[in-house]
Short mmCIF file of C-alpha atoms in Angstrom, two decimals:
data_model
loop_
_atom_site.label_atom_id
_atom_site.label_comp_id
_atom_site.label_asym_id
_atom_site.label_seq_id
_atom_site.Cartn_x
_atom_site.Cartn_y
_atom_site.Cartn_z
CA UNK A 1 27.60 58.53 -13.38
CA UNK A 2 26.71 54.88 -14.50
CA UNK A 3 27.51 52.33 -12.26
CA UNK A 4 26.91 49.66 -14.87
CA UNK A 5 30.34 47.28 -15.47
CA UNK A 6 30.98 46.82 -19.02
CA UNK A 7 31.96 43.53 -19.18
CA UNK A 8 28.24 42.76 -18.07
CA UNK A 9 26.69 44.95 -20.89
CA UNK A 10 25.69 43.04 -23.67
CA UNK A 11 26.96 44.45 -27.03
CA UNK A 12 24.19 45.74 -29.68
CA UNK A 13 24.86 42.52 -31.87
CA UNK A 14 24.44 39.98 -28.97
CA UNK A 15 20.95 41.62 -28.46
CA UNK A 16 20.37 41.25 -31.97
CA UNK A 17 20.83 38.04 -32.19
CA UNK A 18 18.67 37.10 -29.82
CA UNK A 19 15.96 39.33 -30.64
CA UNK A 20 16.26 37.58 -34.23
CA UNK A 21 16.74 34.17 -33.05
CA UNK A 22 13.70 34.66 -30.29
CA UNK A 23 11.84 35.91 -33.29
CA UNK A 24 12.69 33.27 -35.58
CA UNK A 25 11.99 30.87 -33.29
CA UNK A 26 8.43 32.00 -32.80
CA UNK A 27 8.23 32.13 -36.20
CA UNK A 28 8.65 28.66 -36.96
CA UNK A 29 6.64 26.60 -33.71
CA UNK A 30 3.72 29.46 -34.06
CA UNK A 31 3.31 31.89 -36.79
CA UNK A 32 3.97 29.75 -39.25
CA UNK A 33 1.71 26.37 -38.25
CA UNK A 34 -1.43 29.39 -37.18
CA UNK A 35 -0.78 30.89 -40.78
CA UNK A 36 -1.14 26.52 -42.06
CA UNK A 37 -4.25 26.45 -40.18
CA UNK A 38 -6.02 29.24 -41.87
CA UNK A 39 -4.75 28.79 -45.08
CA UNK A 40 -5.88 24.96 -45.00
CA UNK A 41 -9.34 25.83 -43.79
CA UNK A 42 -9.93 28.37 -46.14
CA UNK A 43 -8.32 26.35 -49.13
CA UNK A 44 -11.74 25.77 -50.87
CA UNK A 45 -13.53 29.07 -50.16
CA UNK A 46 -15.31 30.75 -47.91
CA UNK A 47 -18.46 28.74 -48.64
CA UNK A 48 -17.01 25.27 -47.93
CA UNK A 49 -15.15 27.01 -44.42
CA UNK A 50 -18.52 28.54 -43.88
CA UNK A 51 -20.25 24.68 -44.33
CA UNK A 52 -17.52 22.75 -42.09
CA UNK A 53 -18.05 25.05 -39.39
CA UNK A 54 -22.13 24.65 -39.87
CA UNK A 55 -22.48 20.99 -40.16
CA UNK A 56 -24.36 19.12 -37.06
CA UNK A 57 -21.54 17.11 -35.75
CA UNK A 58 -19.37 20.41 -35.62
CA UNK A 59 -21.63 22.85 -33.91
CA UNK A 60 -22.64 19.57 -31.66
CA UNK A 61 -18.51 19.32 -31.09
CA UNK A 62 -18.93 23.31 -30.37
CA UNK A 63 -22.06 23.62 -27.95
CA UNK A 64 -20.81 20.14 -26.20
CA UNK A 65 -17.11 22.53 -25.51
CA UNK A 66 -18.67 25.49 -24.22
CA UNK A 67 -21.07 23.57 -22.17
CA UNK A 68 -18.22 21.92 -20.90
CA UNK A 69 -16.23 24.62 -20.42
CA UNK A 70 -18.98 26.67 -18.61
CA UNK A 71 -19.18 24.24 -16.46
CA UNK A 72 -15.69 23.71 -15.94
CA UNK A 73 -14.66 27.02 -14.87
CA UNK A 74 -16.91 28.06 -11.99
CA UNK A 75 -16.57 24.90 -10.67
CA UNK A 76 -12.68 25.46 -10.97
CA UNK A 77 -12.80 29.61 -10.17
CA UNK A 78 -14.74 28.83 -6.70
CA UNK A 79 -11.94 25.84 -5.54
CA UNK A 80 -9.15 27.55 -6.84
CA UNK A 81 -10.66 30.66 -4.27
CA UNK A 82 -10.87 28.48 -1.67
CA UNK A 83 -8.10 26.82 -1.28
CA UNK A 84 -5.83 29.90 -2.10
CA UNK A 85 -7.79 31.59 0.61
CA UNK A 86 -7.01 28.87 2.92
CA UNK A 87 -3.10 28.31 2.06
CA UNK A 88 -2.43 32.08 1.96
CA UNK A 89 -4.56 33.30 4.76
CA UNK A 90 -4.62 30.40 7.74
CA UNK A 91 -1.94 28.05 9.16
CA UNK A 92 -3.04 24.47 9.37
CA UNK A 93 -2.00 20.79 9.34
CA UNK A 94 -1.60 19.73 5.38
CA UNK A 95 -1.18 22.59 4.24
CA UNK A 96 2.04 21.34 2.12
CA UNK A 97 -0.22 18.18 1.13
CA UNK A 98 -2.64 20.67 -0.08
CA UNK A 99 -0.61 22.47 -2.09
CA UNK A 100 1.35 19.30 -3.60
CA UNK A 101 -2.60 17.99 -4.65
CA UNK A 102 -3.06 21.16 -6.44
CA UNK A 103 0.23 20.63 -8.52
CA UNK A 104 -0.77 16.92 -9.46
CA UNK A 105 -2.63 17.45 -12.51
CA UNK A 106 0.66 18.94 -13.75
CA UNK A 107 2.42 16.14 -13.39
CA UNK A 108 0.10 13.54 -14.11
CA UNK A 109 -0.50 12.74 -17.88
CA UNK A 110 -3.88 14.11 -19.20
CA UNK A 111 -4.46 9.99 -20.81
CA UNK A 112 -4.07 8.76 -17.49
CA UNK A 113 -6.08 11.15 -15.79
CA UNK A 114 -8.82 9.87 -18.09
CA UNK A 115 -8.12 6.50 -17.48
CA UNK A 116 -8.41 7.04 -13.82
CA UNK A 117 -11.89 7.96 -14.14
CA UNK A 118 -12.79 5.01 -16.33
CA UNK A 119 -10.97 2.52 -13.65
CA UNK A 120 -13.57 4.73 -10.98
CA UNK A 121 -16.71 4.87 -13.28
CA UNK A 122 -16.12 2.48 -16.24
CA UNK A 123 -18.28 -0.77 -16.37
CA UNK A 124 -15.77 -2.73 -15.07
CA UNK A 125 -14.55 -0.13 -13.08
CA UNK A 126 -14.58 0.32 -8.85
CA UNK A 127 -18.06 1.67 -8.97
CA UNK A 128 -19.19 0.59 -12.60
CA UNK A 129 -21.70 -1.65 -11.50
CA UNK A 130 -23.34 0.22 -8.85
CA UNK A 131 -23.54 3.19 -11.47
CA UNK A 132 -25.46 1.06 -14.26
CA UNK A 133 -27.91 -0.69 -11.70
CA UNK A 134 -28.88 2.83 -11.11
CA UNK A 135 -29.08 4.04 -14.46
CA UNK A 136 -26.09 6.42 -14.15
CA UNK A 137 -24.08 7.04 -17.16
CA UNK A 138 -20.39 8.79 -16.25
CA UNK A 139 -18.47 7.68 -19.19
CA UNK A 140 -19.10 8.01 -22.74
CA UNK A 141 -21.18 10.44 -21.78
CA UNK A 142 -21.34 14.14 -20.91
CA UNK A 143 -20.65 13.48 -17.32
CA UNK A 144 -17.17 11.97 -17.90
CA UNK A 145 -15.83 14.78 -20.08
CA UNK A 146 -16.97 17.12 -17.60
CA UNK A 147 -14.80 15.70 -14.95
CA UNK A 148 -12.05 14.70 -16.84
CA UNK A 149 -11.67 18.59 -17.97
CA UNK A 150 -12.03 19.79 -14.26
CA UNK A 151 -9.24 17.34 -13.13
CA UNK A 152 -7.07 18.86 -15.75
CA UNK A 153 -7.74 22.59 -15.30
CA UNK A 154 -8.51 23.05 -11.09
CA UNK A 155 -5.17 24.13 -10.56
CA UNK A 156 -4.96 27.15 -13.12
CA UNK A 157 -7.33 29.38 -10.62
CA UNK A 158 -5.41 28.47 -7.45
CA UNK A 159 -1.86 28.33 -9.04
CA UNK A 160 -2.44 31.97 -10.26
CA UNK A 161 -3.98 33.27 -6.59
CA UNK A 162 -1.82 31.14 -3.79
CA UNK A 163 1.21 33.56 -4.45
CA UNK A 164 -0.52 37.04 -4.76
CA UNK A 165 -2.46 36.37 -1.79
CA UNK A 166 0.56 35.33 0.01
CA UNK A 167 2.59 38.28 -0.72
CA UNK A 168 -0.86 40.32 0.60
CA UNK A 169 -1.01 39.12 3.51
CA UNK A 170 -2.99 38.83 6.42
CA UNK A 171 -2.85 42.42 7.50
CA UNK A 172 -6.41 43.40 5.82
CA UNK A 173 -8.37 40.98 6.80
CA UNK A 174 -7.44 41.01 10.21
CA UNK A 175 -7.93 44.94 10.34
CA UNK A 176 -11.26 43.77 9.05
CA UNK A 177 -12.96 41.21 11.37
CA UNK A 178 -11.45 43.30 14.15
CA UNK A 179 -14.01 45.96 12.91
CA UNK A 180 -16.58 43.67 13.28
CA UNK A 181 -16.70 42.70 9.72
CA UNK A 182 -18.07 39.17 9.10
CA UNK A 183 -16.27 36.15 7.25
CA UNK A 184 -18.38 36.89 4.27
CA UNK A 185 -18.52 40.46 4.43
CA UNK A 186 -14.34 40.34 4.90
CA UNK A 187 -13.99 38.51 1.78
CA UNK A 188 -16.33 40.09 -0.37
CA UNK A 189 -15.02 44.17 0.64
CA UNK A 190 -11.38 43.36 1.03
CA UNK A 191 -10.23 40.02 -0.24
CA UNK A 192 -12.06 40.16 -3.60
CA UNK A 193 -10.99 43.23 -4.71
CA UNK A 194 -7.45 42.89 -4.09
CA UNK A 195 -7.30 39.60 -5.99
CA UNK A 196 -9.70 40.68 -9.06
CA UNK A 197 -7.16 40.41 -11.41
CA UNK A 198 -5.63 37.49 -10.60
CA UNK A 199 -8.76 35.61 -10.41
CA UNK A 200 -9.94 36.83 -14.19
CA UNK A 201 -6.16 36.03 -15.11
CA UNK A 202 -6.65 32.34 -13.45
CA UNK A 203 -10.19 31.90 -15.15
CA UNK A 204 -8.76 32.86 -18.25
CA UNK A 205 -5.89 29.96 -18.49
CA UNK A 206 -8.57 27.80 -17.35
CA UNK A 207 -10.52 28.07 -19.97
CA UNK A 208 -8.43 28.19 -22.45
CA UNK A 209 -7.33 24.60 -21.33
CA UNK A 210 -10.89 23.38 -20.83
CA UNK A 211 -11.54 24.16 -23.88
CA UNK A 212 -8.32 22.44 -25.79
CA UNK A 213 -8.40 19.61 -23.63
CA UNK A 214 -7.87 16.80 -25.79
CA UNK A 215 -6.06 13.72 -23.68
CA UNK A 216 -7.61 13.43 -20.68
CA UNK A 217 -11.41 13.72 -22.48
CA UNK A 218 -10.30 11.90 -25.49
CA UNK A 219 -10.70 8.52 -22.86
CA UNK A 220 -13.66 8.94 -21.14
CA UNK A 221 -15.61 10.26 -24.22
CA UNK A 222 -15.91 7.21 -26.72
CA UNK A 223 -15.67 9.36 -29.73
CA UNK A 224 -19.31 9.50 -30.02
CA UNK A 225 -20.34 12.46 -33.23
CA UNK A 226 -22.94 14.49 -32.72
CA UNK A 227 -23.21 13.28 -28.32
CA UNK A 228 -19.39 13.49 -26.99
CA UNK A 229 -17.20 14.70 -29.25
CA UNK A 230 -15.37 18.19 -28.54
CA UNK A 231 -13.98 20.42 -30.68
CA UNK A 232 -10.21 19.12 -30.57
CA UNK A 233 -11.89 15.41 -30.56
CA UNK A 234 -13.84 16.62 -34.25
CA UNK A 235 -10.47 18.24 -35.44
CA UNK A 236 -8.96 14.43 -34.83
CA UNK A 237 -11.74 12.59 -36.54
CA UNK A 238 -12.08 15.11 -39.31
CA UNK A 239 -8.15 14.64 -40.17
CA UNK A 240 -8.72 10.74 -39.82
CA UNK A 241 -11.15 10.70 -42.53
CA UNK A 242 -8.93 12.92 -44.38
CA UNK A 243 -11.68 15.89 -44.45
CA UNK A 244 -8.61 18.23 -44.19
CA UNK A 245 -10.66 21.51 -44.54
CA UNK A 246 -13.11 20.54 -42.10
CA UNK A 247 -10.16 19.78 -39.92
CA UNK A 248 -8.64 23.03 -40.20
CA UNK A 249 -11.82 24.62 -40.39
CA UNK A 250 -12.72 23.65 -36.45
CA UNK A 251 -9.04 23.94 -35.72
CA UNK A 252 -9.50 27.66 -37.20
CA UNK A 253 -11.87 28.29 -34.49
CA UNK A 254 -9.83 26.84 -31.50
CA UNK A 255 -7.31 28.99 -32.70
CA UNK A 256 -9.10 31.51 -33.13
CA UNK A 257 -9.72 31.70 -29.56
CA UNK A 258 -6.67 30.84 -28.57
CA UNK A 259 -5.91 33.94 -30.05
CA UNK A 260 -8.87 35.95 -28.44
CA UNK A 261 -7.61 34.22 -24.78
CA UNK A 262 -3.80 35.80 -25.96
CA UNK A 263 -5.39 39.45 -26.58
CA UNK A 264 -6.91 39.41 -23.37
CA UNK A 265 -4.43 37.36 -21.26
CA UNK A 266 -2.31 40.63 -22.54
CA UNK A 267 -4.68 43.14 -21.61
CA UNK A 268 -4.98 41.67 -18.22
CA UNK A 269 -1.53 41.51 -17.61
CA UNK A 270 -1.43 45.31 -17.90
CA UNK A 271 -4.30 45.79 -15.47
CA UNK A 272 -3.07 43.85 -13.09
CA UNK A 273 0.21 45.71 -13.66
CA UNK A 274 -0.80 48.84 -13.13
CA UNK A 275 -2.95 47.84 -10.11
CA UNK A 276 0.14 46.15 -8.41
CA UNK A 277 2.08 49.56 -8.93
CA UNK A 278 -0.68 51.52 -7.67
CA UNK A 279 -1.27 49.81 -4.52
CA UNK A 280 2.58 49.79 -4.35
CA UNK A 281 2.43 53.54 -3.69
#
Protein backbone atom coordinates (compact mmCIF):
# COMPACT_ATOMS: atom_id res chain seq x y z
CA UNK A 1 0.00 0.00 0.00
CA UNK A 2 1.38 3.51 -1.08
CA UNK A 3 2.43 5.62 1.49
CA UNK A 4 2.62 8.59 -0.85
CA UNK A 5 0.16 11.76 0.45
CA UNK A 6 -1.78 13.10 -2.32
CA UNK A 7 -1.69 16.48 -1.71
CA UNK A 8 2.19 16.13 -2.43
CA UNK A 9 1.65 14.32 -5.82
CA UNK A 10 1.88 16.50 -8.57
CA UNK A 11 -1.06 16.19 -11.04
CA UNK A 12 -0.22 14.91 -14.79
CA UNK A 13 -0.76 18.59 -16.10
CA UNK A 14 1.60 20.28 -13.54
CA UNK A 15 4.30 17.82 -14.88
CA UNK A 16 3.41 18.80 -18.19
CA UNK A 17 3.88 22.00 -17.90
CA UNK A 18 7.02 21.89 -16.75
CA UNK A 19 8.31 19.34 -18.95
CA UNK A 20 7.04 21.85 -21.80
CA UNK A 21 8.16 24.93 -20.24
CA UNK A 22 11.79 23.19 -19.29
CA UNK A 23 11.71 22.23 -22.91
CA UNK A 24 10.81 25.42 -24.29
CA UNK A 25 13.10 27.05 -22.40
CA UNK A 26 16.01 25.07 -23.74
CA UNK A 27 14.68 25.64 -26.83
CA UNK A 28 15.04 29.19 -27.00
CA UNK A 29 18.76 29.99 -24.91
CA UNK A 30 20.24 26.69 -26.84
CA UNK A 31 18.69 24.87 -29.66
CA UNK A 32 17.72 27.59 -31.31
CA UNK A 33 21.09 30.07 -31.20
CA UNK A 34 23.32 26.26 -32.01
CA UNK A 35 20.78 25.77 -34.99
CA UNK A 36 21.85 30.11 -35.90
CA UNK A 37 25.32 29.06 -35.71
CA UNK A 38 25.26 26.39 -38.28
CA UNK A 39 22.95 27.79 -40.45
CA UNK A 40 25.09 31.15 -40.59
CA UNK A 41 28.31 29.29 -41.23
CA UNK A 42 27.03 27.25 -43.80
CA UNK A 43 24.99 30.18 -45.48
CA UNK A 44 27.33 30.33 -48.57
CA UNK A 45 28.17 26.64 -49.08
CA UNK A 46 30.15 24.16 -48.09
CA UNK A 47 33.12 25.51 -50.04
CA UNK A 48 33.23 28.98 -48.43
CA UNK A 49 32.63 26.99 -44.63
CA UNK A 50 35.27 24.65 -45.88
CA UNK A 51 37.71 28.03 -46.75
CA UNK A 52 36.92 29.99 -43.33
CA UNK A 53 37.84 27.10 -41.41
CA UNK A 54 41.23 26.67 -43.72
CA UNK A 55 42.51 30.13 -43.82
CA UNK A 56 46.00 30.80 -41.82
CA UNK A 57 44.76 33.07 -39.16
CA UNK A 58 41.98 30.39 -38.31
CA UNK A 59 43.90 27.19 -38.10
CA UNK A 60 46.71 29.59 -36.31
CA UNK A 61 43.51 30.64 -33.84
CA UNK A 62 42.98 26.60 -33.75
CA UNK A 63 46.59 25.07 -33.14
CA UNK A 64 47.31 28.28 -30.70
CA UNK A 65 43.73 26.70 -28.56
CA UNK A 66 44.73 23.25 -28.43
CA UNK A 67 48.23 24.09 -27.60
CA UNK A 68 46.84 26.03 -24.99
CA UNK A 69 44.54 23.81 -23.86
CA UNK A 70 47.04 20.85 -23.76
CA UNK A 71 48.86 22.64 -21.76
CA UNK A 72 46.27 23.82 -19.60
CA UNK A 73 44.85 20.69 -18.47
CA UNK A 74 47.70 18.56 -17.09
CA UNK A 75 48.91 21.35 -15.50
CA UNK A 76 45.31 21.76 -13.97
CA UNK A 77 44.50 17.62 -13.69
CA UNK A 78 47.88 17.17 -11.49
CA UNK A 79 46.89 20.40 -8.90
CA UNK A 80 43.44 19.69 -8.87
CA UNK A 81 44.89 15.84 -7.60
CA UNK A 82 46.84 17.30 -5.23
CA UNK A 83 45.14 19.41 -3.43
CA UNK A 84 41.93 17.18 -3.36
CA UNK A 85 44.25 14.54 -2.05
CA UNK A 86 45.39 16.80 0.59
CA UNK A 87 41.87 18.40 1.72
CA UNK A 88 40.11 15.00 1.62
CA UNK A 89 42.77 12.75 2.97
CA UNK A 90 44.97 14.85 5.81
CA UNK A 91 43.99 17.37 8.53
CA UNK A 92 46.10 20.47 8.51
CA UNK A 93 46.30 24.22 9.29
CA UNK A 94 44.59 26.18 6.10
CA UNK A 95 42.88 23.80 5.04
CA UNK A 96 39.61 26.18 4.82
CA UNK A 97 42.06 28.88 3.16
CA UNK A 98 42.85 26.23 0.74
CA UNK A 99 39.72 25.41 -0.23
CA UNK A 100 38.36 29.20 -0.35
CA UNK A 101 41.67 29.78 -3.01
CA UNK A 102 40.34 27.04 -5.09
CA UNK A 103 36.81 28.75 -5.31
CA UNK A 104 38.37 32.24 -6.28
CA UNK A 105 38.50 31.98 -9.88
CA UNK A 106 34.71 31.58 -9.55
CA UNK A 107 34.20 34.56 -8.16
CA UNK A 108 36.65 36.66 -9.65
CA UNK A 109 35.79 38.10 -13.17
CA UNK A 110 37.70 36.32 -16.04
CA UNK A 111 38.74 40.45 -17.37
CA UNK A 112 40.20 40.99 -14.17
CA UNK A 113 41.92 37.89 -13.84
CA UNK A 114 43.66 38.98 -17.03
CA UNK A 115 44.34 42.21 -15.87
CA UNK A 116 45.99 40.84 -12.84
CA UNK A 117 48.54 39.26 -14.85
CA UNK A 118 49.26 42.33 -16.94
CA UNK A 119 49.61 44.51 -13.50
CA UNK A 120 52.30 41.25 -12.59
CA UNK A 121 53.95 40.91 -16.10
CA UNK A 122 52.89 43.95 -18.20
CA UNK A 123 55.66 46.58 -19.06
CA UNK A 124 54.67 48.73 -16.56
CA UNK A 125 53.69 46.10 -14.46
CA UNK A 126 55.39 44.75 -10.81
CA UNK A 127 57.90 42.71 -12.67
CA UNK A 128 57.64 44.26 -16.29
CA UNK A 129 60.92 45.59 -16.31
CA UNK A 130 62.89 42.86 -14.93
CA UNK A 131 61.04 40.56 -17.58
CA UNK A 132 62.13 42.76 -20.75
CA UNK A 133 65.84 43.31 -19.50
CA UNK A 134 65.85 39.62 -19.75
CA UNK A 135 64.23 39.15 -22.89
CA UNK A 136 61.10 37.50 -21.41
CA UNK A 137 57.91 38.02 -23.16
CA UNK A 138 54.63 36.99 -20.79
CA UNK A 139 52.07 39.12 -22.35
CA UNK A 140 50.98 39.44 -25.80
CA UNK A 141 52.44 36.45 -26.15
CA UNK A 142 51.83 32.72 -25.78
CA UNK A 143 52.99 32.71 -22.25
CA UNK A 144 50.22 35.06 -20.99
CA UNK A 145 47.30 33.17 -22.51
CA UNK A 146 48.63 30.15 -21.08
CA UNK A 147 48.35 31.41 -17.61
CA UNK A 148 45.49 33.40 -17.88
CA UNK A 149 43.52 30.04 -19.03
CA UNK A 150 45.05 28.01 -16.06
CA UNK A 151 43.90 30.73 -13.54
CA UNK A 152 40.46 30.34 -14.94
CA UNK A 153 40.11 26.55 -15.19
CA UNK A 154 42.42 25.03 -11.90
CA UNK A 155 39.48 24.64 -9.95
CA UNK A 156 37.31 22.38 -12.37
CA UNK A 157 39.72 19.18 -11.49
CA UNK A 158 39.72 19.79 -7.72
CA UNK A 159 36.05 21.07 -7.43
CA UNK A 160 34.93 17.75 -9.10
CA UNK A 161 37.42 15.37 -6.72
CA UNK A 162 37.42 17.27 -3.05
CA UNK A 163 33.82 15.81 -2.41
CA UNK A 164 34.12 12.18 -3.81
CA UNK A 165 37.25 11.73 -2.06
CA UNK A 166 35.75 13.01 1.03
CA UNK A 167 32.82 10.83 1.09
CA UNK A 168 35.72 7.82 0.45
CA UNK A 169 37.45 8.30 3.03
CA UNK A 170 40.47 7.50 4.68
CA UNK A 171 39.74 3.88 5.38
CA UNK A 172 41.75 2.51 2.14
CA UNK A 173 44.57 4.15 2.28
CA UNK A 174 45.23 3.60 5.72
CA UNK A 175 44.52 -0.28 5.25
CA UNK A 176 47.16 0.36 2.65
CA UNK A 177 50.38 1.90 4.11
CA UNK A 178 49.64 -0.33 7.08
CA UNK A 179 50.50 -3.18 4.55
CA UNK A 180 53.53 -1.66 3.86
CA UNK A 181 52.40 0.00 0.77
CA UNK A 182 54.37 3.18 -0.11
CA UNK A 183 52.95 6.85 -0.62
CA UNK A 184 53.26 6.32 -4.30
CA UNK A 185 52.37 2.86 -4.54
CA UNK A 186 49.04 3.82 -2.14
CA UNK A 187 47.96 6.31 -4.55
CA UNK A 188 48.55 4.75 -7.68
CA UNK A 189 46.64 0.96 -6.54
CA UNK A 190 43.95 2.46 -4.40
CA UNK A 191 43.44 6.17 -4.69
CA UNK A 192 43.51 6.35 -8.51
CA UNK A 193 41.20 3.92 -9.25
CA UNK A 194 38.55 4.91 -7.01
CA UNK A 195 38.60 8.48 -8.31
CA UNK A 196 39.01 7.57 -12.23
CA UNK A 197 35.91 8.91 -13.07
CA UNK A 198 35.84 11.86 -11.38
CA UNK A 199 39.15 12.90 -12.53
CA UNK A 200 38.18 12.29 -16.51
CA UNK A 201 34.80 14.10 -15.46
CA UNK A 202 37.03 17.13 -13.91
CA UNK A 203 39.46 17.12 -17.03
CA UNK A 204 36.63 17.21 -19.16
CA UNK A 205 34.95 20.66 -17.76
CA UNK A 206 38.37 21.86 -17.84
CA UNK A 207 38.83 21.73 -21.09
CA UNK A 208 35.94 22.62 -22.29
CA UNK A 209 36.57 26.04 -20.46
CA UNK A 210 40.18 26.29 -21.60
CA UNK A 211 39.20 26.06 -24.65
CA UNK A 212 36.16 28.84 -24.65
CA UNK A 213 38.00 31.04 -22.55
CA UNK A 214 37.47 34.29 -23.95
CA UNK A 215 37.76 37.16 -20.97
CA UNK A 216 40.45 36.44 -19.05
CA UNK A 217 42.83 35.70 -22.45
CA UNK A 218 41.14 38.33 -24.40
CA UNK A 219 43.62 40.88 -21.98
CA UNK A 220 46.76 39.44 -21.91
CA UNK A 221 46.70 38.41 -25.65
CA UNK A 222 46.81 41.78 -27.72
CA UNK A 223 44.67 40.45 -30.44
CA UNK A 224 47.61 39.56 -32.42
CA UNK A 225 46.22 37.20 -35.98
CA UNK A 226 48.04 34.57 -36.93
CA UNK A 227 50.51 34.71 -33.09
CA UNK A 228 47.77 35.09 -30.14
CA UNK A 229 44.57 34.92 -31.20
CA UNK A 230 42.27 31.87 -30.02
CA UNK A 231 39.49 30.53 -31.44
CA UNK A 232 36.72 32.60 -29.45
CA UNK A 233 39.27 35.74 -29.91
CA UNK A 234 38.98 34.94 -34.17
CA UNK A 235 35.12 34.43 -33.77
CA UNK A 236 35.24 38.25 -32.19
CA UNK A 237 37.43 39.74 -34.83
CA UNK A 238 35.78 37.87 -37.65
CA UNK A 239 32.21 39.39 -36.50
CA UNK A 240 34.01 42.89 -36.13
CA UNK A 241 34.93 42.97 -39.65
CA UNK A 242 31.58 41.77 -40.41
CA UNK A 243 33.01 38.34 -42.04
CA UNK A 244 29.79 36.75 -40.57
CA UNK A 245 30.40 33.25 -42.13
CA UNK A 246 33.83 33.09 -41.06
CA UNK A 247 32.48 34.01 -37.69
CA UNK A 248 30.09 31.33 -37.50
CA UNK A 249 32.23 29.13 -39.32
CA UNK A 250 34.98 29.00 -36.19
CA UNK A 251 32.07 29.40 -33.84
CA UNK A 252 30.71 26.08 -35.69
CA UNK A 253 33.70 24.36 -34.48
CA UNK A 254 33.68 25.55 -30.77
CA UNK A 255 30.37 24.34 -30.82
CA UNK A 256 30.95 21.64 -32.26
CA UNK A 257 32.95 20.55 -29.43
CA UNK A 258 31.03 21.83 -27.05
CA UNK A 259 28.82 19.38 -28.27
CA UNK A 260 31.43 16.46 -28.43
CA UNK A 261 32.44 17.59 -24.47
CA UNK A 262 28.21 17.21 -23.85
CA UNK A 263 28.21 13.51 -25.46
CA UNK A 264 30.88 12.52 -23.36
CA UNK A 265 30.30 14.57 -20.16
CA UNK A 266 26.96 12.21 -20.57
CA UNK A 267 28.62 9.09 -21.10
CA UNK A 268 30.76 9.69 -18.13
CA UNK A 269 28.14 10.48 -15.95
CA UNK A 270 26.79 6.97 -16.50
CA UNK A 271 30.12 5.33 -15.76
CA UNK A 272 30.68 6.94 -12.92
CA UNK A 273 27.08 6.04 -12.03
CA UNK A 274 27.22 2.72 -12.33
CA UNK A 275 30.65 2.53 -10.60
CA UNK A 276 29.26 4.46 -7.50
CA UNK A 277 26.35 1.78 -7.34
CA UNK A 278 28.65 -0.97 -7.71
CA UNK A 279 31.02 -0.18 -5.08
CA UNK A 280 27.82 0.68 -3.11
CA UNK A 281 27.11 -3.06 -2.93
Amino acid sequence: MSNANPTTVESPWARRTLIGIGILFLALVLFLPLAMVFAGALARGWGVFVNALTDPDALAAIRLTLLVAAIAVPVNTVFGIAASWAIAKFDFRGKSLLISLIDLPFSVSPVVSGLIFVLLFGAQGWLGPWLTEHGVRIIFAVPGIVLATVFVTFPFVARELIPLMAEQGRNDEEAARSLGASGWQTFWHVTLPNIRWGVLYGVLLCNARAMGEFGAVSVVSGHIRGLTNTMPLHVEILYNEYDFVGAFAVASLLASLALVTLGVKTVLEWRFGIHRAGSAH
